[in-house]
CSV table of C-alpha atoms in Angstrom, one decimal:
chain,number,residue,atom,x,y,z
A,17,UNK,CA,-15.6,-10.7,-10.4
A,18,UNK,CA,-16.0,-6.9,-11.3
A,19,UNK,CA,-14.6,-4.2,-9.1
A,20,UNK,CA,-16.7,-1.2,-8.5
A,21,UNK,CA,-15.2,0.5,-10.8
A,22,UNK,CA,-15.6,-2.0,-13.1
A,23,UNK,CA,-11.6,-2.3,-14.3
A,24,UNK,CA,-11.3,-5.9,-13.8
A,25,UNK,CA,-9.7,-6.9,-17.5
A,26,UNK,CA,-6.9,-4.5,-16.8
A,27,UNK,CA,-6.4,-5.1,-13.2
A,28,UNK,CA,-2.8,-5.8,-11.6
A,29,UNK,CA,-4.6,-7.4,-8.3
A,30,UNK,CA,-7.2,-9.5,-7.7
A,31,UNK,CA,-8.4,-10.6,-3.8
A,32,UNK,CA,-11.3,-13.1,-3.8
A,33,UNK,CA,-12.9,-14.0,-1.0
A,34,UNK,CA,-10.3,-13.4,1.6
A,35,UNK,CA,-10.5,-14.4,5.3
A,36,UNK,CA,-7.8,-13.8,8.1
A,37,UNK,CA,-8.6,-15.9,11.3
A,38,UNK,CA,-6.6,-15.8,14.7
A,39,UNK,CA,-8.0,-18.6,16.4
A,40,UNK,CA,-11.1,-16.9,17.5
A,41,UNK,CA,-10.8,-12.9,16.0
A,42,UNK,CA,-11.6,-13.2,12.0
A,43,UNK,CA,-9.4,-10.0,11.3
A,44,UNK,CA,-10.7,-10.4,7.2
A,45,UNK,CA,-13.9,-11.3,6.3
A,46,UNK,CA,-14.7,-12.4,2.3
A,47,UNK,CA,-13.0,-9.3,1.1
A,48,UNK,CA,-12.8,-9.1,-2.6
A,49,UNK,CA,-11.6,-6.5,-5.3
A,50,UNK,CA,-9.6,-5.9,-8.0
A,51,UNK,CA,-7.5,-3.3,-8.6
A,52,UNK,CA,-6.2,-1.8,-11.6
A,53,UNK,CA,-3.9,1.8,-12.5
A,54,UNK,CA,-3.8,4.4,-10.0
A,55,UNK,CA,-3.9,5.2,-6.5
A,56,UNK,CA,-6.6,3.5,-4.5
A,57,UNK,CA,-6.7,4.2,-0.4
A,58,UNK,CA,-7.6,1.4,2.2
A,59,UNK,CA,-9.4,2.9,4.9
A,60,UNK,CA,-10.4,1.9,8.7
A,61,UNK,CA,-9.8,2.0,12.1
A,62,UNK,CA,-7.6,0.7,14.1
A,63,UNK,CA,-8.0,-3.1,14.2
A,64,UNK,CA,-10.1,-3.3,11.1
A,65,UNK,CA,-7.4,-5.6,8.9
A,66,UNK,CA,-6.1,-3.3,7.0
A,67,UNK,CA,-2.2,-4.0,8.0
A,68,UNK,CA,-3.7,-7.9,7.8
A,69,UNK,CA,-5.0,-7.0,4.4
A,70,UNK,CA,-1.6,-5.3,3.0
A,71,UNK,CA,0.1,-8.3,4.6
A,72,UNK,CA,-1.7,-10.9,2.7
A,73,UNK,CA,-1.3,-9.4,-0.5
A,74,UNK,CA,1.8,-9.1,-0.1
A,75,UNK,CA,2.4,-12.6,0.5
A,76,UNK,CA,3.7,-12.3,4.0
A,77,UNK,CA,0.9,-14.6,5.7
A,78,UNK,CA,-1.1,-17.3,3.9
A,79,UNK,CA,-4.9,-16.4,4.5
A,80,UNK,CA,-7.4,-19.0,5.9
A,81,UNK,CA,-9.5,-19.0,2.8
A,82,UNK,CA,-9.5,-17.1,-0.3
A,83,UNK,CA,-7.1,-15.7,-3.3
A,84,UNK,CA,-4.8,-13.3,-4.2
A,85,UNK,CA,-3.4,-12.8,-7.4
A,86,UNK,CA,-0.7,-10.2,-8.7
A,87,UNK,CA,-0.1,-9.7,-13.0
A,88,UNK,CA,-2.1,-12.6,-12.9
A,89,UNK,CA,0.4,-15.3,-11.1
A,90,UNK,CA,-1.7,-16.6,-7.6
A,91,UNK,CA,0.6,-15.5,-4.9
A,92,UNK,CA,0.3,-18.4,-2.6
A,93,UNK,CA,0.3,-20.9,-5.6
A,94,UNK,CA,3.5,-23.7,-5.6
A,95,UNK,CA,4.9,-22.9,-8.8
A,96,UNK,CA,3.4,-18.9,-9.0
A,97,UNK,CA,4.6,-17.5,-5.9
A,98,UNK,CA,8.3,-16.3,-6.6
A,99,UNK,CA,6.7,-14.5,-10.1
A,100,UNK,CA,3.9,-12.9,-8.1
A,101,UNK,CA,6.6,-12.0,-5.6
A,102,UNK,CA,8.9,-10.2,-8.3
A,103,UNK,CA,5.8,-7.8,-9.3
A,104,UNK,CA,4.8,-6.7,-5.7
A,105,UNK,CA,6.0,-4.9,-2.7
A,106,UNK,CA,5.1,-3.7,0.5
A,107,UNK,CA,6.3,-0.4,1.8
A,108,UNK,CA,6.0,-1.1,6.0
A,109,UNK,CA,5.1,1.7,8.6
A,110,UNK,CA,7.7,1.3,10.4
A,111,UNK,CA,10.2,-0.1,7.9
A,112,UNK,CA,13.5,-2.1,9.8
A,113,UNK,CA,16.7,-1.9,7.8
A,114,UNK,CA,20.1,-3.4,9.1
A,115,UNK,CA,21.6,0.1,10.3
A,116,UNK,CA,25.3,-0.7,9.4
A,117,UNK,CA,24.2,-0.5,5.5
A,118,UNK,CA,23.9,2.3,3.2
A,119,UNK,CA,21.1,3.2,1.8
A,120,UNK,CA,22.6,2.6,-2.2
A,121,UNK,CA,23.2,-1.0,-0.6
A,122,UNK,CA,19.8,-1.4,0.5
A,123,UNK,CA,18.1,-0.6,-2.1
A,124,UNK,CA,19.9,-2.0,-4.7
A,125,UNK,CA,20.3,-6.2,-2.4
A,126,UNK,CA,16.4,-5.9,-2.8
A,127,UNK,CA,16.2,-4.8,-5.9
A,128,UNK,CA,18.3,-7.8,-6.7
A,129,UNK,CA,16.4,-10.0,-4.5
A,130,UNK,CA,12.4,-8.9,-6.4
A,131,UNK,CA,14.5,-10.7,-9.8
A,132,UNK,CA,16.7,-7.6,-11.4
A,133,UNK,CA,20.2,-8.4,-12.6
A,134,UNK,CA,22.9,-7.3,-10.4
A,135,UNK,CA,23.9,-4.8,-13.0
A,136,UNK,CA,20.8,-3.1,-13.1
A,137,UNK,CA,20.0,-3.0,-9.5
A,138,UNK,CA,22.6,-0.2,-8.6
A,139,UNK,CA,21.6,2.3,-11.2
A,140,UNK,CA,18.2,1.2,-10.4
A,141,UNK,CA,19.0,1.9,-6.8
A,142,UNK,CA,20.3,5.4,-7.8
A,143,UNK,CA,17.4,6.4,-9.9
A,144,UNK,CA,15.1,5.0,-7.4
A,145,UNK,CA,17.1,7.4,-4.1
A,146,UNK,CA,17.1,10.4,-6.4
A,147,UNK,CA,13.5,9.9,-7.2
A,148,UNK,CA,12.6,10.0,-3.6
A,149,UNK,CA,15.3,13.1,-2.7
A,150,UNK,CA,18.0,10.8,-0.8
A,151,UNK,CA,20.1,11.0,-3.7
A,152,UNK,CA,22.7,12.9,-1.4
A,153,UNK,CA,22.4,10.6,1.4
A,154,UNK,CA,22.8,7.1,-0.7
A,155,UNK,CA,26.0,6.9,0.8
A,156,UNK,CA,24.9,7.3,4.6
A,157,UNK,CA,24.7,4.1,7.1
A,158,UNK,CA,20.8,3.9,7.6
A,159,UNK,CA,21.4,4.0,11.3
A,160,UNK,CA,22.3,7.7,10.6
A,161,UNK,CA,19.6,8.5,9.2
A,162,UNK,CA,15.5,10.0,10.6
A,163,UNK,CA,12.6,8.1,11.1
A,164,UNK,CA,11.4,10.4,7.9
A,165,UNK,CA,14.3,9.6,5.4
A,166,UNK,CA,14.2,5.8,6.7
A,167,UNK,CA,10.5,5.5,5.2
A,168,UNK,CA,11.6,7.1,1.9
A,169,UNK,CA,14.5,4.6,1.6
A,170,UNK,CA,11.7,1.9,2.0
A,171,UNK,CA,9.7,3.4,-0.7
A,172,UNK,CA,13.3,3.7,-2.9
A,173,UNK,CA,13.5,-0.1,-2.5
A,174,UNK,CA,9.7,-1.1,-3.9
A,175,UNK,CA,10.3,1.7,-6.8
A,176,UNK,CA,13.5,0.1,-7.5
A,177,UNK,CA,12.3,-3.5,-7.6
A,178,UNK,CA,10.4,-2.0,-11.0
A,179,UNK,CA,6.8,-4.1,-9.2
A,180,UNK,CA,3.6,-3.4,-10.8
A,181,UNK,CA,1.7,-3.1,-7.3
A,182,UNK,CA,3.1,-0.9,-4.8
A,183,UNK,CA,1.4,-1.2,-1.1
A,184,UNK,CA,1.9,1.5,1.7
A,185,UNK,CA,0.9,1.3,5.0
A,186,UNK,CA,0.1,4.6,6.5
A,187,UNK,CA,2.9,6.5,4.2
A,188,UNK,CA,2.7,9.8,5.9
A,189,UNK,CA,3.0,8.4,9.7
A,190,UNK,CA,5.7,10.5,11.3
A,191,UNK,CA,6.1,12.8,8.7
A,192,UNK,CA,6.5,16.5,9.4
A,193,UNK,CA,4.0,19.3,7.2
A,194,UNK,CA,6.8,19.8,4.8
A,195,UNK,CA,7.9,15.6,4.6
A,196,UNK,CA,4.3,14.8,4.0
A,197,UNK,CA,4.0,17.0,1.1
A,198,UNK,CA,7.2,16.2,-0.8
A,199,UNK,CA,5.5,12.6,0.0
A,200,UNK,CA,2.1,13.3,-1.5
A,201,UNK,CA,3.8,14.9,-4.1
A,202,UNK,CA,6.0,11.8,-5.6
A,203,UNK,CA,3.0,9.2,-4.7
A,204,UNK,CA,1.1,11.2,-6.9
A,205,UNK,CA,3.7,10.7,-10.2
A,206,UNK,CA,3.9,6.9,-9.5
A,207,UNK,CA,2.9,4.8,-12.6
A,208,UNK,CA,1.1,1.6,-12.1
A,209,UNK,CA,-1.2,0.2,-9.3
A,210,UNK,CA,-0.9,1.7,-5.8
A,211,UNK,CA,-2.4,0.7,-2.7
A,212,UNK,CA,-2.2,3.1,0.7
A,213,UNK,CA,-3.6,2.0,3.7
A,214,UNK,CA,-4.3,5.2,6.0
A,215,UNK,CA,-6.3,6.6,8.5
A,216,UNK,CA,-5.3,10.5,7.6
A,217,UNK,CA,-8.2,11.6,5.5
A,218,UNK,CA,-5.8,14.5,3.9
A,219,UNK,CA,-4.0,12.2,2.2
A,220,UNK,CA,-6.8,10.3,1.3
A,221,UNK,CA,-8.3,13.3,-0.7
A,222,UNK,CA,-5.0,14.4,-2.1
A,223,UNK,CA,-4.3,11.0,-3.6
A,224,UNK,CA,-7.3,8.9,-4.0
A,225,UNK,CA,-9.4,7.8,-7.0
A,226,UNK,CA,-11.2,5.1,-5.4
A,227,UNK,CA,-11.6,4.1,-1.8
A,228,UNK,CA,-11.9,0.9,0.2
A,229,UNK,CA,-13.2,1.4,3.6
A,230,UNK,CA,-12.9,-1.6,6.1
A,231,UNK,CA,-14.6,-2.0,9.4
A,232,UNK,CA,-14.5,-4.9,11.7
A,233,UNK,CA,-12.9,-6.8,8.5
A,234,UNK,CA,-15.8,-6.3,6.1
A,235,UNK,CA,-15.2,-4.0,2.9
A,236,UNK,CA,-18.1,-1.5,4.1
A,237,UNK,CA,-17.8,0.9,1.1
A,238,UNK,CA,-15.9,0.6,-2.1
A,239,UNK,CA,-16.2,3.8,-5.0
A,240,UNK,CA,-14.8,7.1,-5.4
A,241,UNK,CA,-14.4,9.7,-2.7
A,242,UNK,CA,-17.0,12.0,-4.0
A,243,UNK,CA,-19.5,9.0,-3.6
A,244,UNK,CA,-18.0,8.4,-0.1
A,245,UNK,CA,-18.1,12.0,1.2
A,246,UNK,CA,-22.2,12.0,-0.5
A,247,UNK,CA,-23.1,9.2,2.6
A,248,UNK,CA,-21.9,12.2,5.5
A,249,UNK,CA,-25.0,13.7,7.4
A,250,UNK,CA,-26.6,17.0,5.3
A,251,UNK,CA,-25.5,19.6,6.6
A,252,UNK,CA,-21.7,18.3,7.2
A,253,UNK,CA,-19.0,20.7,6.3
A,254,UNK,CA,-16.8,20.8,3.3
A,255,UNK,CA,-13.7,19.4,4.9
A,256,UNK,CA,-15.6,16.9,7.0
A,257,UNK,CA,-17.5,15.3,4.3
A,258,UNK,CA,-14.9,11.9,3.2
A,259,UNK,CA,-14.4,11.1,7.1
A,260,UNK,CA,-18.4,11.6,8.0
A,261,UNK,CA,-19.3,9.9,4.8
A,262,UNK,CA,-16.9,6.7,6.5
A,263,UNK,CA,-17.9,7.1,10.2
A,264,UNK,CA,-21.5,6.8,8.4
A,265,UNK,CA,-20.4,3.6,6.8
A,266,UNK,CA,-18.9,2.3,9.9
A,267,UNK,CA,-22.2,3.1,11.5
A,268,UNK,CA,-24.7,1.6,8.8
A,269,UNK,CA,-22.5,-1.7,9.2
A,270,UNK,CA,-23.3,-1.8,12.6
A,271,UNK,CA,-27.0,-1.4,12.4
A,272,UNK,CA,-26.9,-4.1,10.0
């Protein structure tokens, strides 16, 4: 299989063929790609998989049929599941954290739980908080802490695990002007393979190389976001292009 972009020797990710089914709803319908370096954005409406889709790579729910594979271990295999785990990690949208921790503590227990020696998982920890501007507040009980510093303290503990795939799901929600940017802003220096899911088209276009657009659990587009913004109606303007080039997508798939 060769992505769209054609990177599939190099690629940290593979999905082939993936189906999600709740009894009657199939949430994931043969969805396949590969992913390799950089930032790639998943996006969709509400209800179109893409939480499902994070969730199975991830390898927090076995899909109905298909494959997923991370550095090249199958993440729902018997004996290739704890290495795939070790190289992946999911940064929630509404991450839960026991609030009588720190955020040092944290950070550093799941760093030790993706593989990393107990004596590297607290420096790791620290690089990992100062990296994402908590390195102040490493001390602080998480229950102390906003809805805005909790989600960088989930994206402290992926960094820290050292993963080649990184997967955020809607990494700005909640975010004030000034949080977003300091967000877009690190997620933009990250090394490696990262996948955010998001329905917030600025982000999309501030961080994006290639996008994935999902509707009613079909991949409807997959290429860069100069391609995606070239399907919007003429006449469209500038800033509206990437999200009528999608709702055009959406609509196409329907038709069809």
């Amino acid at each position: 299989m060769t992505s769209s972009s054609g990177r599939e020797m190099t690629s940290r990710a593979v999905v082939r063929g993936l189906v999600q089914e709740y009894g009657a709803v199939r949430a994931l319908d043969d969805v396949s790609f590969a992913l390799g370096e950089g930032i790639t954005a998943l996006i969709g409406a509400n209800g179109a998989g893409k939480s499902t889709l994070l969730t199975a790579v991830a390898g927090g729910r076995r899909p109905t049929a298909g494959s997923v594979e991370v550095a090249g271990h199958d993440v729902y295999g018997r004996r290739t599941r704890r290495p795939a785990l070790r190289r992946v990690a999911l940064v929630p949208q509404l991450p839960r954290f026991p609030s009588n921790l720190t955020a040092r503590e944290v950070v550093a227990y799941l760093a030790w739980m993706r593989g990393l020696p107990s004596g590297r998982a607290g420096q790791a920890a620290d690089d990992a908080l100062e990296r994402v501007g908590l390195e102040a507040r490493r001390s602080s009980k998480l229950g102390s802490l906003s809805g805005g510093m909790l989600r960088r303290v989930a994206l402290a503990q992926a960094l820290a695990g050292e993963v080649d795939v990184l997967l955020l799901d809607e990494p700005s929600t909640g975010l004030d002007p000034h949080q977003r940017r300091s967000m877009v802003d690190l997620l933009q220096t990250l090394p490696g393979t990262v996948l955010i899911s998001s329905h917030v088209m600025e982000d999309v276009a501030d961080l994006a190389e290639r996008i994935i657009a999902l509707h009613e659990g079909l991949v409807r587009f997959d290429g860069t976001p100069s391609a995606l913004a070239d399907r919007a109606p003429a006449g469209t303007t500038e800033h509206r292009r990437l999200e009528a080039g999608f709702l055009s997508v959406c609509l196409e798939g329907r038709a069809a």
